[in-house]
Tab-separated table of C-alpha atoms in Angstrom:
chain	number	residue	atom	x	y	z
A	1	MET	CA	-38.650	-10.079	-18.484
A	2	SER	CA	-35.043	-9.548	-17.523
A	3	ILE	CA	-32.204	-9.815	-20.026
A	4	ASN	CA	-29.697	-12.606	-19.471
A	5	ALA	CA	-25.923	-12.392	-19.886
A	6	LYS	CA	-25.935	-13.901	-23.370
A	7	GLN	CA	-28.475	-11.363	-24.555
A	8	TRP	CA	-26.498	-8.479	-23.039
A	9	LEU	CA	-23.386	-9.703	-24.852
A	10	LYS	CA	-25.325	-9.822	-28.128
A	11	LEU	CA	-26.526	-6.262	-27.583
A	12	ILE	CA	-22.977	-5.105	-26.855
A	13	HIS	CA	-21.621	-6.816	-29.978
A	14	GLU	CA	-24.288	-5.055	-32.049
A	15	LEU	CA	-23.144	-1.617	-30.890
A	16	PRO	CA	-21.157	0.329	-33.515
A	17	ILE	CA	-17.982	0.722	-31.469
A	18	LYS	CA	-15.240	1.981	-33.771
A	19	GLU	CA	-12.486	2.986	-31.343
A	20	THR	CA	-10.958	1.267	-28.357
A	21	VAL	CA	-12.956	1.975	-25.212
A	22	LYS	CA	-11.366	1.467	-21.804
A	23	ILE	CA	-13.813	0.780	-18.984
A	24	MET	CA	-12.465	0.919	-15.436
A	25	ASN	CA	-13.972	-0.841	-12.439
A	26	VAL	CA	-13.095	0.130	-8.906
A	27	CYS	CA	-14.107	-2.921	-6.930
A	28	GLY	CA	-12.388	-6.224	-6.279
A	29	GLY	CA	-15.783	-7.942	-6.324
A	30	HIS	CA	-16.446	-6.592	-9.809
A	31	GLU	CA	-13.046	-7.706	-11.043
A	32	ARG	CA	-13.587	-11.152	-9.553
A	33	SER	CA	-16.968	-11.528	-11.295
A	34	ILE	CA	-15.560	-10.251	-14.592
A	35	THR	CA	-12.598	-12.609	-14.448
A	36	MET	CA	-14.389	-15.700	-13.176
A	37	SER	CA	-17.313	-15.395	-15.588
A	38	GLY	CA	-15.036	-14.798	-18.583
A	39	ILE	CA	-16.642	-11.484	-19.527
A	40	ARG	CA	-13.348	-9.958	-20.621
A	41	GLY	CA	-12.806	-12.521	-23.360
A	42	ALA	CA	-16.437	-12.464	-24.505
A	43	LEU	CA	-16.523	-8.742	-25.307
A	44	PRO	CA	-15.535	-7.184	-28.629
A	45	LYS	CA	-11.745	-6.935	-28.945
A	46	ASN	CA	-11.713	-3.137	-28.778
A	47	ILE	CA	-13.266	-3.011	-25.326
A	48	GLU	CA	-10.727	-3.109	-22.502
A	49	LEU	CA	-11.794	-3.784	-18.919
A	50	ILE	CA	-9.333	-2.231	-16.501
A	51	PRO	CA	-9.191	-3.146	-12.812
A	52	GLY	CA	-8.668	0.108	-10.911
A	53	PRO	CA	-8.182	1.027	-7.251
A	54	GLY	CA	-10.698	-1.462	-5.896
A	55	CYS	CA	-8.673	-3.366	-3.322
A	56	PRO	CA	-8.541	-1.808	0.169
A	57	VAL	CA	-5.912	-4.284	1.334
A	58	CYS	CA	-3.623	-3.329	-1.561
A	59	ILE	CA	-3.748	0.403	-0.871
A	60	CYS	CA	-3.606	0.171	2.924
A	61	PRO	CA	-0.572	2.306	3.839
A	62	GLU	CA	2.612	0.373	4.419
A	63	GLU	CA	3.229	2.448	7.568
A	64	ASP	CA	-0.109	1.289	9.024
A	65	VAL	CA	0.762	-2.374	8.441
A	66	TYR	CA	4.235	-1.739	9.900
A	67	GLN	CA	2.659	-0.039	12.939
A	68	ALA	CA	0.325	-3.002	13.463
A	69	ILE	CA	3.244	-5.441	13.276
A	70	GLN	CA	5.366	-3.428	15.731
A	71	LEU	CA	2.484	-3.050	18.194
A	72	ALA	CA	1.821	-6.775	18.068
A	73	LEU	CA	5.509	-7.574	18.587
A	74	LYS	CA	6.390	-5.057	21.285
A	75	GLU	CA	3.279	-4.375	23.352
A	76	PRO	CA	1.212	-6.739	25.529
A	77	ILE	CA	-1.790	-6.485	23.224
A	78	THR	CA	-3.858	-8.719	21.001
A	79	LEU	CA	-4.104	-7.419	17.461
A	80	VAL	CA	-7.247	-8.373	15.540
A	81	THR	CA	-7.760	-7.705	11.845
A	82	TYR	CA	-9.390	-9.100	8.710
A	83	GLY	CA	-7.698	-12.249	7.451
A	84	ASP	CA	-6.523	-10.597	4.227
A	85	MET	CA	-4.307	-8.225	6.197
A	86	LEU	CA	-2.191	-10.952	7.784
A	87	ARG	CA	-0.013	-11.670	4.768
A	88	VAL	CA	0.463	-8.081	3.526
A	89	PRO	CA	4.230	-7.509	3.388
A	90	VAL	CA	6.077	-4.399	4.543
A	91	ASN	CA	9.429	-3.239	3.261
A	92	VAL	CA	12.004	-4.350	5.824
A	93	LYS	CA	15.294	-6.195	5.822
A	94	LYS	CA	15.028	-9.875	4.919
A	95	SER	CA	15.870	-10.875	8.469
A	96	ASP	CA	13.068	-8.720	9.949
A	97	ILE	CA	9.448	-9.697	10.438
A	98	LYS	CA	7.543	-8.401	7.433
A	99	SER	CA	3.920	-9.402	7.983
A	100	LEU	CA	1.393	-9.919	10.747
A	101	GLU	CA	1.442	-13.602	9.859
A	102	GLN	CA	5.161	-13.752	10.618
A	103	ALA	CA	4.613	-11.756	13.822
A	104	LYS	CA	2.009	-14.307	14.890
A	105	ALA	CA	4.388	-17.167	14.101
A	106	SER	CA	7.040	-15.527	16.264
A	107	GLY	CA	4.700	-15.415	19.248
A	108	ALA	CA	2.738	-12.177	18.906
A	109	SER	CA	-0.972	-12.354	19.657
A	110	VAL	CA	-2.582	-11.769	16.238
A	111	VAL	CA	-6.131	-12.971	15.617
A	112	PRO	CA	-7.916	-12.897	12.249
A	113	ILE	CA	-11.556	-11.863	12.446
A	114	ALA	CA	-14.405	-11.689	9.947
A	115	SER	CA	-16.508	-8.980	11.599
A	116	PRO	CA	-16.178	-6.002	13.955
A	117	MET	CA	-18.583	-7.889	16.244
A	118	GLU	CA	-15.817	-10.437	16.831
A	119	ALA	CA	-13.456	-7.667	17.937
A	120	VAL	CA	-16.000	-6.549	20.554
A	121	LYS	CA	-16.537	-10.128	21.710
A	122	ILE	CA	-12.809	-10.753	22.132
A	123	ALA	CA	-12.462	-7.506	24.102
A	124	ASN	CA	-15.434	-8.387	26.319
A	125	ASP	CA	-14.141	-11.925	26.875
A	126	HIS	CA	-10.690	-10.601	27.902
A	127	PRO	CA	-11.411	-7.467	29.951
A	128	ASP	CA	-7.874	-7.327	31.367
A	129	ASP	CA	-6.239	-7.374	27.925
A	130	THR	CA	-5.863	-4.582	25.405
A	131	ILE	CA	-7.306	-5.456	22.008
A	132	VAL	CA	-6.279	-3.416	18.948
A	133	PHE	CA	-8.568	-3.658	15.917
A	134	PHE	CA	-6.611	-2.848	12.740
A	135	ALA	CA	-9.581	-1.784	10.604
A	136	ALA	CA	-8.763	-1.418	6.913
A	137	GLY	CA	-11.360	-1.310	4.176
A	138	PHE	CA	-13.553	0.812	1.972
A	139	GLU	CA	-17.001	2.198	2.815
A	140	THR	CA	-18.682	-1.208	3.056
A	141	THR	CA	-16.272	-2.111	5.843
A	142	THR	CA	-15.856	1.317	7.421
A	143	ALA	CA	-19.612	1.719	7.974
A	144	PRO	CA	-19.770	-1.480	10.073
A	145	THR	CA	-16.730	-0.280	12.039
A	146	ALA	CA	-18.567	2.994	12.683
A	147	ALA	CA	-21.685	1.066	13.714
A	148	MET	CA	-19.605	-0.998	16.127
A	149	ILE	CA	-18.234	2.169	17.738
A	150	ALA	CA	-21.608	3.947	17.819
A	151	GLN	CA	-23.156	0.985	19.617
A	152	GLY	CA	-20.530	1.332	22.332
A	153	ILE	CA	-17.259	-0.544	22.650
A	154	PRO	CA	-15.393	-1.663	25.769
A	155	ASP	CA	-12.572	0.573	27.022
A	156	ASN	CA	-9.994	-2.130	26.276
A	157	LEU	CA	-10.790	-2.124	22.529
A	158	LEU	CA	-8.686	0.356	20.524
A	159	LEU	CA	-8.798	1.220	16.835
A	160	LEU	CA	-6.038	1.478	14.248
A	161	LEU	CA	-8.270	2.984	11.611
A	162	SER	CA	-7.198	2.605	7.976
A	163	GLY	CA	-10.554	2.982	6.225
A	164	ARG	CA	-10.723	4.727	2.879
A	165	LEU	CA	-13.324	6.350	0.637
A	166	THR	CA	-13.317	4.948	-2.891
A	167	TRP	CA	-14.395	7.870	-5.048
A	168	PRO	CA	-11.457	10.213	-4.267
A	169	ALA	CA	-9.072	7.767	-5.991
A	170	ILE	CA	-11.139	7.970	-9.168
A	171	ALA	CA	-11.264	11.760	-8.787
A	172	LEU	CA	-7.466	11.756	-8.498
A	173	LEU	CA	-7.137	9.769	-11.729
A	174	LEU	CA	-9.641	11.950	-13.562
A	175	ASP	CA	-7.926	15.119	-12.389
A	176	SER	CA	-4.636	13.830	-13.802
A	177	GLU	CA	-3.630	14.319	-17.410
A	178	THR	CA	-3.732	10.590	-18.080
A	179	PRO	CA	-6.687	8.950	-16.311
A	180	GLY	CA	-6.304	5.908	-18.572
A	181	PHE	CA	-9.986	5.097	-19.008
A	182	ASP	CA	-12.980	6.315	-21.003
A	183	ALA	CA	-15.862	5.113	-18.832
A	184	LEU	CA	-16.465	3.935	-15.286
A	185	VAL	CA	-18.354	1.012	-13.771
A	186	ALA	CA	-18.953	2.171	-10.207
A	187	PRO	CA	-19.039	-0.210	-7.206
A	188	GLY	CA	-22.487	-1.479	-6.263
A	189	HIS	CA	-22.114	-2.064	-2.553
A	190	VAL	CA	-20.132	1.116	-1.916
A	191	ALA	CA	-23.035	2.912	-3.600
A	192	THR	CA	-25.521	0.877	-1.550
A	193	VAL	CA	-24.018	2.446	1.560
A	194	MET	CA	-23.065	5.907	0.284
A	195	GLY	CA	-25.703	6.496	-2.408
A	196	GLU	CA	-25.510	6.755	-6.176
A	197	SER	CA	-25.044	10.526	-6.146
A	198	GLU	CA	-21.489	10.115	-4.832
A	199	TRP	CA	-20.507	9.147	-8.394
A	200	ASP	CA	-22.250	12.043	-10.183
A	201	PHE	CA	-18.942	13.912	-10.469
A	202	VAL	CA	-17.653	11.432	-13.063
A	203	VAL	CA	-20.327	12.685	-15.458
A	204	THR	CA	-20.920	16.259	-14.356
A	205	LYS	CA	-17.303	17.307	-13.783
A	206	HIS	CA	-15.371	14.998	-16.091
A	207	HIS	CA	-17.902	14.224	-18.823
A	208	LEU	CA	-17.386	10.482	-18.821
A	209	PRO	CA	-20.073	7.814	-19.032
A	210	ALA	CA	-20.682	5.985	-15.765
A	211	ALA	CA	-22.921	3.219	-14.459
A	212	ILE	CA	-23.283	1.536	-11.077
A	213	ALA	CA	-23.235	-2.262	-11.259
A	214	GLY	CA	-23.980	-5.182	-8.999
A	215	PHE	CA	-21.993	-8.386	-9.077
A	216	THR	CA	-23.765	-10.839	-11.369
A	217	PRO	CA	-22.651	-10.981	-15.011
A	218	GLU	CA	-26.054	-9.586	-16.010
A	219	THR	CA	-25.754	-6.371	-14.010
A	220	LEU	CA	-22.090	-5.902	-14.952
A	221	LEU	CA	-22.876	-6.348	-18.645
A	222	ALA	CA	-25.863	-4.018	-18.315
A	223	ALA	CA	-23.534	-1.360	-16.915
A	224	MET	CA	-21.000	-1.950	-19.702
A	225	TYR	CA	-23.727	-1.728	-22.334
A	226	SER	CA	-24.943	1.494	-20.731
A	227	VAL	CA	-21.574	3.266	-20.744
A	228	LEU	CA	-20.802	2.111	-24.294
A	229	ARG	CA	-24.166	3.340	-25.544
A	230	GLN	CA	-23.734	6.625	-23.674
A	231	LYS	CA	-20.388	7.066	-25.408
A	232	ILE	CA	-21.741	6.264	-28.866
A	233	GLU	CA	-24.701	8.606	-28.430
A	234	ASN	CA	-22.563	11.267	-26.728
A	235	ASN	CA	-25.220	11.467	-24.038
A	236	TYR	CA	-23.625	10.929	-20.641
A	237	PHE	CA	-25.430	10.250	-17.377
A	238	LEU	CA	-24.936	8.166	-14.232
A	239	ASP	CA	-26.896	4.986	-14.859
A	240	ASN	CA	-27.913	2.862	-11.879
A	241	CYS	CA	-27.829	-0.765	-13.052
A	242	TYR	CA	-28.190	-2.069	-9.481
A	243	PRO	CA	-31.364	-0.225	-8.417
A	244	GLU	CA	-32.596	-3.118	-6.294
A	245	LEU	CA	-29.943	-2.264	-3.679
A	246	VAL	CA	-28.628	1.167	-4.598
A	247	LEU	CA	-30.870	4.056	-3.602
A	248	PRO	CA	-30.134	7.630	-4.686
A	249	GLU	CA	-29.313	8.624	-1.108
A	250	GLY	CA	-27.807	5.237	-0.094
A	251	ASN	CA	-28.213	3.889	3.425
A	252	VAL	CA	-28.775	7.158	5.268
A	253	TRP	CA	-28.499	5.561	8.686
A	254	ALA	CA	-25.125	4.074	7.791
A	255	LYS	CA	-23.828	7.382	6.437
A	256	ASN	CA	-25.039	9.239	9.537
A	257	THR	CA	-23.296	6.651	11.709
A	258	ILE	CA	-19.986	7.224	9.928
A	259	ASN	CA	-20.425	10.988	10.313
A	260	LYS	CA	-21.273	10.577	13.987
A	261	VAL	CA	-18.011	8.857	14.923
A	262	MET	CA	-15.478	9.798	12.229
A	263	ASN	CA	-14.047	12.809	10.420
A	264	VAL	CA	-12.977	12.598	6.779
A	265	VAL	CA	-9.279	13.466	6.438
A	266	ASP	CA	-6.490	13.451	3.855
A	267	ALA	CA	-5.004	9.965	3.731
A	268	THR	CA	-2.149	7.964	2.231
A	269	TRP	CA	-2.799	5.175	-0.277
A	270	ARG	CA	-0.007	2.666	-0.691
A	271	GLY	CA	1.582	3.106	-4.078
A	272	VAL	CA	-0.351	6.288	-4.738
A	273	GLY	CA	0.457	8.873	-2.073
A	274	VAL	CA	-1.833	11.237	-0.214
A	275	ILE	CA	-5.338	11.599	-1.609
A	276	PRO	CA	-7.302	14.552	-0.184
A	277	LYS	CA	-10.360	13.753	1.914
A	278	SER	CA	-10.094	10.005	1.332
A	279	GLY	CA	-9.576	8.592	4.836
A	280	PHE	CA	-11.098	8.634	8.296
A	281	GLU	CA	-10.126	9.490	11.849
A	282	LEU	CA	-12.147	9.071	15.015
A	283	ASN	CA	-13.701	12.395	15.972
A	284	GLU	CA	-13.132	14.080	19.328
A	285	ASN	CA	-15.993	12.207	21.047
A	286	TYR	CA	-14.429	8.824	20.269
A	287	ARG	CA	-10.735	9.665	20.156
A	288	GLN	CA	-10.113	7.841	23.431
A	289	SER	CA	-10.480	4.633	21.374
A	290	ASP	CA	-7.692	5.653	18.950
A	291	VAL	CA	-4.649	3.402	19.373
A	292	ASN	CA	-2.370	6.382	18.711
A	293	VAL	CA	-3.606	8.069	21.895
A	294	HIS	CA	-2.531	5.084	23.993
A	295	PHE	CA	0.581	4.068	22.032
A	296	PRO	CA	1.829	7.334	20.513
A	297	ASN	CA	5.343	6.176	19.691
A	298	TYR	CA	4.490	3.711	16.933
A	299	ARG	CA	3.440	6.233	14.300
A	300	ASP	CA	6.484	6.444	12.050
A	301	GLU	CA	5.680	9.222	9.590
A	302	ALA	CA	9.128	8.782	8.052
A	303	ARG	CA	7.773	5.625	6.446
A	304	ASN	CA	5.059	7.667	4.778
A	305	MET	CA	6.304	7.811	1.190
A	306	ALA	CA	4.333	7.542	-2.002
A	307	GLY	CA	4.842	4.510	-4.185
A	308	LYS	CA	6.243	2.358	-1.459
A	309	MET	CA	5.590	-1.096	-2.790
A	310	PRO	CA	8.117	-3.921	-2.481
A	311	PRO	CA	11.151	-3.637	-4.816
A	312	GLY	CA	10.405	-4.784	-8.368
A	313	CYS	CA	6.671	-4.986	-7.689
A	314	ASP	CA	4.281	-3.170	-10.024
A	315	CYS	CA	1.339	-3.133	-7.594
A	316	ALA	CA	1.369	0.682	-7.588
A	317	LYS	CA	0.700	0.743	-11.327
A	318	VAL	CA	-1.748	-2.166	-11.138
A	319	VAL	CA	-3.741	-0.390	-8.424
A	320	LEU	CA	-4.080	2.704	-10.606
A	321	GLY	CA	-4.996	0.717	-13.711
A	322	LYS	CA	-1.783	1.756	-15.452
A	323	ARG	CA	-0.605	-1.819	-15.878
A	324	TYR	CA	-2.362	-5.174	-16.064
A	325	PRO	CA	-1.357	-7.756	-13.439
A	326	ASN	CA	0.426	-10.001	-15.930
A	327	GLN	CA	2.493	-7.064	-17.194
A	328	CYS	CA	4.443	-7.107	-13.923
A	329	LYS	CA	7.651	-9.067	-14.377
A	330	LEU	CA	7.210	-10.707	-10.972
A	331	TYR	CA	3.722	-12.041	-11.796
A	332	GLY	CA	3.700	-15.812	-11.753
A	333	THR	CA	7.464	-16.032	-11.313
A	334	ALA	CA	8.627	-14.618	-7.982
A	335	CYS	CA	5.103	-13.547	-7.002
A	336	THR	CA	2.331	-16.138	-6.592
A	337	PRO	CA	-0.508	-16.558	-4.071
A	338	GLN	CA	1.639	-19.062	-2.167
A	339	HIS	CA	4.586	-16.624	-2.067
A	340	PRO	CA	3.207	-13.136	-2.667
A	341	ILE	CA	5.572	-10.205	-3.108
A	342	GLY	CA	3.036	-7.395	-3.458
A	343	PRO	CA	-0.324	-6.786	-1.769
A	344	CYS	CA	-2.247	-7.233	-5.051
A	345	MET	CA	-1.296	-10.925	-4.947
A	346	VAL	CA	-2.156	-11.240	-1.252
A	347	SER	CA	-5.738	-10.108	-1.079
A	348	ASP	CA	-8.809	-11.808	-2.504
A	349	GLU	CA	-9.699	-8.328	-3.763
A	350	GLY	CA	-6.317	-7.780	-5.454
A	351	ALA	CA	-6.247	-7.827	-9.246
A	352	CYS	CA	-3.157	-10.068	-9.399
A	353	ARG	CA	-4.667	-12.636	-7.039
A	354	ILE	CA	-7.962	-12.600	-8.974
A	355	TRP	CA	-6.280	-13.028	-12.362
A	356	TRP	CA	-4.187	-15.876	-10.959
A	357	ALA	CA	-7.285	-17.551	-9.511
A	358	GLY	CA	-8.925	-17.079	-12.903
A	359	GLY	CA	-6.244	-19.249	-14.459
A	360	LEU	CA	-3.854	-16.705	-15.959
A	361	ARG	CA	-0.420	-18.032	-15.086
A	362	GLU	CA	2.066	-16.221	-17.304
A	363	SER	CA	3.352	-12.674	-17.468
A	364	VAL	CA	3.665	-10.901	-20.814
B	1	MET	CA	-13.403	-8.153	3.127
B	2	CYS	CA	-15.579	-6.610	0.421
B	3	LEU	CA	-17.627	-9.655	-0.430
B	4	GLY	CA	-21.303	-9.116	0.317
B	5	ILE	CA	-23.320	-12.171	1.301
B	6	PRO	CA	-27.127	-12.245	0.987
B	7	MET	CA	-28.721	-13.854	4.053
B	8	GLN	CA	-32.247	-14.548	5.264
B	9	ILE	CA	-33.327	-13.449	8.739
B	10	LYS	CA	-34.466	-16.326	10.951
B	11	SER	CA	-34.873	-14.512	14.271
B	12	ILE	CA	-34.232	-11.048	15.696
B	13	ASP	CA	-33.050	-10.029	19.171
B	14	GLN	CA	-32.756	-6.219	19.287
B	15	PHE	CA	-29.881	-5.334	16.908
B	16	VAL	CA	-28.704	-8.902	16.318
B	17	ALA	CA	-30.407	-11.227	13.854
B	18	ARG	CA	-29.752	-14.914	13.379
B	19	CYS	CA	-29.420	-15.225	9.617
B	20	GLU	CA	-29.007	-18.121	7.214
B	21	ALA	CA	-27.419	-18.551	3.789
B	22	LYS	CA	-27.408	-21.924	2.090
B	23	GLY	CA	-27.627	-23.786	5.372
B	24	VAL	CA	-25.000	-21.747	7.211
B	25	GLU	CA	-26.184	-19.603	10.128
B	26	ARG	CA	-24.485	-16.472	11.461
B	27	ASP	CA	-25.288	-13.567	13.770
B	28	VAL	CA	-25.807	-10.386	11.770
B	29	ASN	CA	-25.844	-6.873	13.194
B	30	LEU	CA	-28.882	-4.781	12.213
B	31	PHE	CA	-27.698	-1.431	13.607
B	32	MET	CA	-27.502	0.154	10.155
B	33	MET	CA	-30.988	-1.023	9.174
B	34	GLN	CA	-32.782	1.358	11.544
B	35	GLY	CA	-33.871	3.536	8.624
B	36	GLU	CA	-35.555	0.569	6.987
B	37	PRO	CA	-36.698	-1.906	9.643
B	38	VAL	CA	-36.508	-5.583	8.753
B	39	GLU	CA	-38.571	-8.596	9.827
B	40	VAL	CA	-38.070	-12.333	10.169
B	41	GLY	CA	-38.085	-13.824	6.667
B	42	ASP	CA	-36.539	-10.766	4.997
B	43	PHE	CA	-33.346	-11.029	2.958
B	44	VAL	CA	-30.458	-8.649	3.637
B	45	MET	CA	-27.070	-7.993	2.037
B	46	VAL	CA	-24.393	-8.573	4.684
B	47	HIS	CA	-20.886	-7.095	4.788
B	48	VAL	CA	-18.468	-8.180	7.542
B	49	GLY	CA	-21.405	-9.300	9.670
B	50	TYR	CA	-23.498	-6.131	9.272
B	51	ALA	CA	-26.640	-5.804	7.141
B	52	ILE	CA	-26.347	-2.867	4.741
B	53	GLN	CA	-29.600	-3.154	2.754
B	54	LYS	CA	-32.737	-5.207	2.241
B	55	MET	CA	-33.091	-7.271	-0.910
B	56	THR	CA	-35.559	-9.657	-2.510
B	57	GLU	CA	-35.334	-13.436	-2.395
B	58	GLN	CA	-34.757	-13.519	-6.144
B	59	GLN	CA	-31.799	-11.136	-5.836
B	60	ALA	CA	-30.372	-13.237	-3.020
B	61	ARG	CA	-30.631	-16.401	-5.095
B	62	SER	CA	-28.901	-14.745	-8.074
B	63	SER	CA	-25.977	-13.790	-5.842
B	64	TRP	CA	-25.718	-17.265	-4.310
B	65	GLU	CA	-25.658	-18.823	-7.777
B	66	LEU	CA	-22.843	-16.484	-8.756
B	67	TYR	CA	-20.802	-17.408	-5.680
B	68	ASP	CA	-21.388	-21.116	-6.316
B	69	GLU	CA	-20.041	-20.704	-9.848
B	70	MET	CA	-17.008	-18.751	-8.696
B	71	LEU	CA	-16.169	-21.172	-5.905
B	72	SER	CA	-16.442	-24.166	-8.213
B	73	SER	CA	-14.076	-22.559	-10.706
B	74	LEU	CA	-11.369	-21.822	-8.162
B	75	GLU	CA	-8.323	-23.943	-7.719
B	76	PRO	CA	-8.485	-25.980	-4.497
B	77	ASN	CA	-5.655	-24.143	-2.742
B	78	VAL	CA	-7.109	-20.664	-3.239
B	79	GLU	CA	-9.536	-19.554	-0.583
B	80	VAL	CA	-12.366	-17.121	-1.028
B	81	GLY	CA	-13.137	-15.564	2.310
B	82	ASN	CA	-15.380	-12.757	3.385
B	83	ALA	CA	-12.977	-11.331	5.873
């Protein structure tokens, strides 16, 4: 018989936890479940749950968003992208267009989509038009993009590829002197695609407890119980608390598809900087679909600077788990879901947006 | 864009399945399921229109219940999308 959330909470409260333990998650879906189900407030006071770099919209490089906006404004193309990307602001003068949403309002052809299949359909339905798919996202989104390409895409569909691997951001934190957490809850659907072994390094290299979780309160609490017990017993291992979907090797077909069409490259994360081997580019067999081949003058590397969030915005620290959303002085004052300043308040995966939706209205 | 939706397969035409979740039907791409073939009636976890793994009916129902709870707790002017 499975253990319900109440029973997991009882088990956690019975653990002899003497010191503060900081548990980081690296998935917007996890943070949403934690916040909406009230797990944070139901745990013992000395357990902190820290939202880490789990929002692909938030860390999408500012220069990529800027490039998408400029392409949409200046070229006779239709730009398609996930709905979350439309409101992400770039750092420009007040009088300039600062989001894809504003570009659309000014007449640019910008179309929100929910699936790569829609990008293909739009390209097939408009064979005389050039369609640019601005494809941001982590592994769960990049694998479908790779599948779309591997299945064959029309010549008039081009890619602005901004996909990212999740684990290198955690590796970056752990390699730093101040990672800011004592245990990791690893993302269930990223691991479903990439396999549980991708997260072994947290235990083997950095000697921290780790557990993969799904998205119900039960599986999240099971993972939290696991890492806390590992810490108490000083016996660390990667626990898979989502075994119904996460296989040791992941979805091998999906991984092979990514490897077939993309190379892993060093890549910029907004607010963080360059993280080695954390991004993707189309490999030589598919490079003809790269938007930069067809429109080479829109890549402004001068914009590529670490920590480039909007002025006054603490998204960079929020993304890295160095600051809670409500510790940003803009939270709930200048920055709200209706008028977002930083990307963490824009995206449904952003910690600020999730905390706001969860009812937290005041900064501290 | 990271929200996974469990769906049940109603029909399959090569790599595209017609799938259903709580009365809503969508086309779902099965390209990444070639290592673990699926059949009509199976449940799959779907990300941005692509199935990434098979799952049981019980697991699908647990996820739907979670989403129902989260949606009901949201303020009316905040959207939860699966973009």
